[in-house]
mmCIF file of C-alpha atoms in Angstrom:
data_model
loop_
_atom_site.group_PDB
_atom_site.id
_atom_site.type_symbol
_atom_site.label_atom_id
_atom_site.label_comp_id
_atom_site.label_asym_id
_atom_site.label_seq_id
_atom_site.Cartn_x
_atom_site.Cartn_y
_atom_site.Cartn_z
ATOM 1 C CA MET A 1 81.686 80.180 38.995
ATOM 2 C CA GLU A 2 80.528 77.759 36.111
ATOM 3 C CA TYR A 3 81.170 74.630 38.363
ATOM 4 C CA ARG A 4 78.606 76.172 40.570
ATOM 5 C CA THR A 5 76.193 76.640 37.924
ATOM 6 C CA ALA A 6 76.819 73.057 35.912
ATOM 7 C CA GLN A 7 75.892 71.442 39.638
ATOM 8 C CA ARG A 8 73.231 73.302 40.727
ATOM 9 C CA THR A 9 71.799 72.165 36.384
ATOM 10 C CA GLU A 10 72.595 69.006 36.936
ATOM 11 C CA HIS A 11 70.552 68.639 40.731
ATOM 12 C CA LYS A 12 67.351 70.341 39.253
ATOM 13 C CA LEU A 13 67.537 67.826 36.276
ATOM 14 C CA ASN A 14 67.911 64.824 38.535
ATOM 15 C CA SER A 15 65.287 66.110 41.000
ATOM 16 C CA GLN A 16 63.186 66.721 38.058
ATOM 17 C CA VAL A 17 63.775 62.453 37.203
ATOM 18 C CA PHE A 18 63.120 62.338 40.564
ATOM 19 C CA ASP A 19 60.007 63.671 40.025
ATOM 20 C CA GLU A 20 59.265 62.313 37.494
ATOM 21 C CA ILE A 21 59.350 58.723 37.921
ATOM 22 C CA SER A 22 57.680 59.524 41.899
ATOM 23 C CA VAL A 23 54.566 60.446 39.879
ATOM 24 C CA ASN A 24 54.719 57.243 37.798
ATOM 25 C CA GLU A 25 55.016 55.089 40.908
ATOM 26 C CA ARG A 26 52.234 56.420 42.398
ATOM 27 C CA LEU A 27 50.179 56.561 39.479
ATOM 28 C CA GLU A 28 50.875 52.818 38.728
ATOM 29 C CA ALA A 29 50.832 52.665 42.702
ATOM 30 C CA LEU A 30 46.542 54.121 42.079
ATOM 31 C CA LEU A 31 45.627 51.813 38.846
ATOM 32 C CA ASN A 32 46.552 49.157 41.069
ATOM 33 C CA LEU A 33 44.304 49.635 43.843
ATOM 34 C CA ASN A 34 42.087 50.382 41.422
ATOM 35 C CA ALA A 35 42.071 47.480 40.142
ATOM 36 C CA GLN A 36 41.970 45.405 42.947
ATOM 37 C CA TYR A 37 38.959 47.243 44.692
ATOM 38 C CA ASP A 38 37.483 46.673 40.818
ATOM 39 C CA ARG A 39 38.442 42.802 41.529
ATOM 40 C CA LYS A 40 36.832 42.978 44.834
ATOM 41 C CA ALA A 41 33.567 44.921 44.271
ATOM 42 C CA ALA A 42 33.396 42.238 41.539
ATOM 43 C CA GLU A 43 34.181 39.295 44.084
ATOM 44 C CA LEU A 44 31.942 40.791 46.677
ATOM 45 C CA ASP A 45 28.693 41.216 43.617
ATOM 46 C CA GLU A 46 29.453 37.658 42.660
ATOM 47 C CA GLU A 47 29.435 36.953 46.560
ATOM 48 C CA LEU A 48 25.603 38.669 46.943
ATOM 49 C CA ASP A 49 24.183 36.816 43.473
ATOM 50 C CA ALA A 50 25.294 33.514 44.984
ATOM 51 C CA THR A 51 23.826 33.867 48.896
ATOM 52 C CA THR A 52 20.622 34.895 47.061
ATOM 53 C CA MET A 53 20.798 31.626 44.076
ATOM 54 C CA LEU A 54 18.037 29.311 45.944
ATOM 55 C CA PHE A 55 19.831 25.772 44.656
ATOM 56 C CA ALA A 56 23.181 26.290 43.844
ATOM 57 C CA LEU A 57 24.921 23.753 42.239
ATOM 58 C CA ASN A 58 29.068 24.493 43.103
ATOM 59 C CA ARG A 59 31.104 23.664 40.001
ATOM 60 C CA LYS A 60 32.197 20.467 40.649
ATOM 61 C CA GLU A 61 28.637 19.466 41.439
ATOM 62 C CA THR A 62 27.422 20.420 38.175
ATOM 63 C CA PHE A 63 29.341 19.183 35.711
ATOM 64 C CA ALA A 64 29.778 15.544 37.787
ATOM 65 C CA PHE A 65 25.208 16.030 37.067
ATOM 66 C CA PHE A 66 25.666 17.086 33.664
ATOM 67 C CA GLY A 67 28.306 13.723 33.140
ATOM 68 C CA ALA A 68 25.535 11.399 33.846
ATOM 69 C CA MET A 69 22.593 12.944 32.053
ATOM 70 C CA LEU A 70 25.576 12.627 28.773
ATOM 71 C CA GLY A 71 26.637 8.760 29.927
ATOM 72 C CA SER A 72 23.265 7.834 30.153
ATOM 73 C CA ILE A 73 20.725 9.530 27.889
ATOM 74 C CA PRO A 74 22.427 9.452 24.533
ATOM 75 C CA PRO A 75 23.526 5.484 25.086
ATOM 76 C CA VAL A 76 19.763 4.848 26.040
ATOM 77 C CA SER A 77 18.443 7.424 22.000
ATOM 78 C CA PHE A 78 21.491 5.057 20.457
ATOM 79 C CA PHE A 79 20.171 1.476 21.579
ATOM 80 C CA LEU A 80 16.687 2.134 20.863
ATOM 81 C CA LEU A 81 18.096 4.026 17.716
ATOM 82 C CA LEU A 82 18.860 -0.103 17.191
ATOM 83 C CA ILE A 83 15.699 -1.704 18.900
ATOM 84 C CA VAL A 84 13.376 0.595 15.965
ATOM 85 C CA LYS A 85 16.433 -0.189 13.411
ATOM 86 C CA ASP A 86 16.364 -3.998 13.677
ATOM 87 C CA GLY A 87 12.738 -4.401 13.158
ATOM 88 C CA ASN A 88 12.876 -5.770 16.977
ATOM 89 C CA HIS A 89 10.697 -4.519 18.995
ATOM 90 C CA GLN A 90 11.546 -7.053 21.981
ATOM 91 C CA PRO A 91 14.891 -7.533 22.250
ATOM 92 C CA PRO A 92 16.038 -10.526 24.697
ATOM 93 C CA PRO A 93 15.712 -10.196 27.837
ATOM 94 C CA LEU A 94 19.655 -10.666 28.100
ATOM 95 C CA LEU A 95 20.014 -7.955 25.421
ATOM 96 C CA LEU A 96 18.094 -6.017 27.567
ATOM 97 C CA VAL A 97 20.184 -6.490 31.450
ATOM 98 C CA LEU A 98 23.415 -4.921 29.075
ATOM 99 C CA MET A 99 22.446 -2.149 27.745
ATOM 100 C CA LEU A 100 20.719 -1.180 30.966
ATOM 101 C CA GLY A 101 24.386 -1.618 32.737
ATOM 102 C CA THR A 102 26.342 0.067 29.939
ATOM 103 C CA VAL A 103 23.835 2.948 30.315
ATOM 104 C CA ILE A 104 24.022 2.864 34.467
ATOM 105 C CA ILE A 105 28.745 2.383 33.674
ATOM 106 C CA ALA A 106 28.624 5.305 31.849
ATOM 107 C CA SER A 107 26.274 7.468 34.008
ATOM 108 C CA LEU A 108 28.420 6.308 36.972
ATOM 109 C CA THR A 109 31.868 7.011 35.067
ATOM 110 C CA GLY A 110 30.666 10.070 33.902
ATOM 111 C CA TYR A 111 29.730 11.094 36.863
ATOM 112 C CA HIS A 112 32.782 11.495 38.961
ATOM 113 C CA SER A 113 34.905 12.092 36.531
ATOM 114 C CA GLY A 114 32.521 15.077 35.482
ATOM 115 C CA LYS A 115 34.768 15.850 38.863
ATOM 116 C CA LEU A 116 38.204 15.769 37.530
ATOM 117 C CA VAL A 117 37.161 17.808 34.233
ATOM 118 C CA ALA A 118 35.866 20.703 36.839
ATOM 119 C CA SER A 119 38.987 20.733 37.988
ATOM 120 C CA ALA A 120 40.707 21.244 34.964
ATOM 121 C CA LEU A 121 38.330 23.736 33.054
ATOM 122 C CA ARG A 122 38.962 25.802 35.878
ATOM 123 C CA GLN A 123 41.988 25.838 34.403
ATOM 124 C CA ALA A 124 40.567 27.647 31.044
ATOM 125 C CA GLU A 125 38.745 30.975 32.526
ATOM 126 C CA GLY A 126 42.157 33.355 32.037
ATOM 127 C CA MET A 127 42.159 32.073 27.882
ATOM 128 C CA ALA A 128 41.082 33.867 25.427
ATOM 129 C CA PHE A 129 38.077 32.818 23.749
ATOM 130 C CA TRP A 130 39.251 31.351 21.017
ATOM 131 C CA THR A 131 42.359 29.299 22.482
ATOM 132 C CA ARG A 132 38.824 28.339 24.967
ATOM 133 C CA LEU A 133 37.303 26.131 22.239
ATOM 134 C CA PRO A 134 39.656 23.369 21.318
ATOM 135 C CA TYR A 135 40.514 23.248 25.064
ATOM 136 C CA PHE A 136 37.100 21.762 25.927
ATOM 137 C CA ALA A 137 36.831 19.948 22.219
ATOM 138 C CA LEU A 138 39.337 17.748 23.457
ATOM 139 C CA ILE A 139 38.922 17.890 27.211
ATOM 140 C CA GLY A 140 35.299 16.491 26.530
ATOM 141 C CA LEU A 141 36.514 14.052 24.179
ATOM 142 C CA LEU A 142 38.564 12.971 26.600
ATOM 143 C CA TRP A 143 35.802 12.480 28.575
ATOM 144 C CA GLY A 144 33.745 10.570 26.704
ATOM 145 C CA ILE A 145 36.389 8.141 25.309
ATOM 146 C CA VAL A 146 36.591 7.236 28.941
ATOM 147 C CA SER A 147 32.442 7.479 30.372
ATOM 148 C CA GLY A 148 31.936 5.737 27.049
ATOM 149 C CA ALA A 149 34.319 2.691 26.957
ATOM 150 C CA ALA A 150 33.696 2.202 30.724
ATOM 151 C CA GLY A 151 30.159 1.358 30.181
ATOM 152 C CA GLY A 152 31.005 -0.339 26.880
ATOM 153 C CA VAL A 153 33.394 -2.978 28.355
ATOM 154 C CA LEU A 154 29.661 -4.758 29.357
ATOM 155 C CA ILE A 155 29.514 -5.802 25.361
ATOM 156 C CA PHE A 156 32.972 -7.415 25.495
ATOM 157 C CA LEU A 157 36.003 -5.221 23.475
ATOM 158 C CA ILE A 158 33.845 -4.642 20.320
ATOM 159 C CA GLY A 159 31.365 -2.982 22.710
ATOM 160 C CA ALA A 160 34.020 -0.687 24.471
ATOM 161 C CA ILE A 161 35.805 0.429 21.483
ATOM 162 C CA PHE A 162 32.005 1.019 19.879
ATOM 163 C CA GLY A 163 31.511 3.133 23.410
ATOM 164 C CA ALA A 164 34.473 4.963 23.636
ATOM 165 C CA PHE A 165 33.540 6.003 19.932
ATOM 166 C CA LEU A 166 30.076 7.089 20.679
ATOM 167 C CA GLY A 167 30.985 9.116 23.778
ATOM 168 C CA GLY A 168 33.739 10.570 22.545
ATOM 169 C CA VAL A 169 32.176 12.611 19.754
ATOM 170 C CA VAL A 170 29.951 13.129 22.305
ATOM 171 C CA GLY A 171 31.399 14.761 25.009
ATOM 172 C CA ALA A 172 33.659 16.683 22.462
ATOM 173 C CA VAL A 173 30.608 18.279 21.063
ATOM 174 C CA ALA A 174 28.135 18.645 23.963
ATOM 175 C CA LEU A 175 31.399 20.038 26.695
ATOM 176 C CA PRO A 176 32.143 22.669 24.598
ATOM 177 C CA LEU A 177 27.360 23.693 24.141
ATOM 178 C CA PHE A 178 28.012 23.610 27.944
ATOM 179 C CA SER A 179 30.472 25.109 29.000
ATOM 180 C CA ILE A 180 30.562 28.368 26.582
ATOM 181 C CA PRO A 181 26.496 29.816 29.157
ATOM 182 C CA TYR A 182 28.042 28.077 32.050
ATOM 183 C CA MET A 183 30.549 30.590 32.403
ATOM 184 C CA ALA A 184 28.514 33.436 31.108
ATOM 185 C CA VAL A 185 26.144 33.000 33.764
ATOM 186 C CA LYS A 186 28.111 31.331 36.959
ATOM 187 C CA ARG A 187 28.871 32.807 39.831
ATOM 188 C CA GLY A 188 31.418 32.372 41.343
ATOM 189 C CA GLU A 189 32.003 28.381 41.711
ATOM 190 C CA LEU A 190 28.513 28.256 41.672
ATOM 191 C CA ILE A 191 25.283 28.536 39.423
ATOM 192 C CA GLU A 192 21.778 28.133 40.017
ATOM 193 C CA LEU A 193 19.461 25.101 39.289
ATOM 194 C CA LYS A 194 17.368 27.351 36.750
ATOM 195 C CA HIS A 195 19.754 27.647 35.074
ATOM 196 C CA PHE A 196 21.172 24.247 34.947
ATOM 197 C CA LEU A 197 18.627 22.472 33.708
ATOM 198 C CA PRO A 198 17.650 23.957 31.034
ATOM 199 C CA ILE A 199 21.495 24.402 29.819
ATOM 200 C CA SER A 200 22.012 20.874 30.400
ATOM 201 C CA ILE A 201 19.437 19.654 29.300
ATOM 202 C CA GLY A 202 18.504 21.239 26.147
ATOM 203 C CA ILE A 203 22.270 20.066 24.860
ATOM 204 C CA THR A 204 21.596 16.765 25.677
ATOM 205 C CA LEU A 205 18.258 15.972 24.497
ATOM 206 C CA SER A 206 19.458 17.544 21.186
ATOM 207 C CA ILE A 207 22.657 15.270 21.022
ATOM 208 C CA SER A 208 19.823 12.587 21.521
ATOM 209 C CA ALA A 209 17.195 13.812 19.485
ATOM 210 C CA TYR A 210 19.881 13.892 16.714
ATOM 211 C CA ILE A 211 21.375 10.178 16.971
ATOM 212 C CA LEU A 212 17.455 9.152 16.533
ATOM 213 C CA GLY A 213 16.568 11.336 13.861
ATOM 214 C CA SER A 214 19.384 9.812 11.806
ATOM 215 C CA LEU A 215 16.077 6.959 11.167
ATOM 216 C CA TYR A 216 14.747 8.557 8.648
ATOM 217 C CA ARG A 217 18.514 9.476 6.696
#
């Protein structure tokens, strides 16, 4: 009799444990389904927003065009600074050709390497905010060094070294400043041109204004 009672009690306890496990599994499954639904709904919202964009840039185009801006406008500002400080408002034609070539090469390098930067920044989307900033700065530093050094090659070794330094500083500052609002306004892999232009132009011109502002120091 005692054996049967113990057996029934054990069976009851096993059934309770099984029911609790079953309830937990069902609850976990429901939570997973709900999370999948939320992700799908967010993706559909992003796709809907993307279809309503008049002029949209994908991730690679975005950072390619931004790289072209950084490779052209800040160097032009720096060359203007040198010309004005030197006091010679009519520099030799050869110097102008070298400056123009430097800007073109740096801009093209920034454009094409910007596509690689776009792929590198995709890895940062799962990072915490404070982890992203040093990561963006490091990627921007390398991006600027490559573009600046490539543009400075025309002015021989000194130009390449100084170009790498200037480009690295510009890239390390510009990329974090650009990436944070970019990630806030993009929809999926796309950003609308009306959002890209004020962010990119504003950052690029601010850096250029800071360079030119050294005239009054």
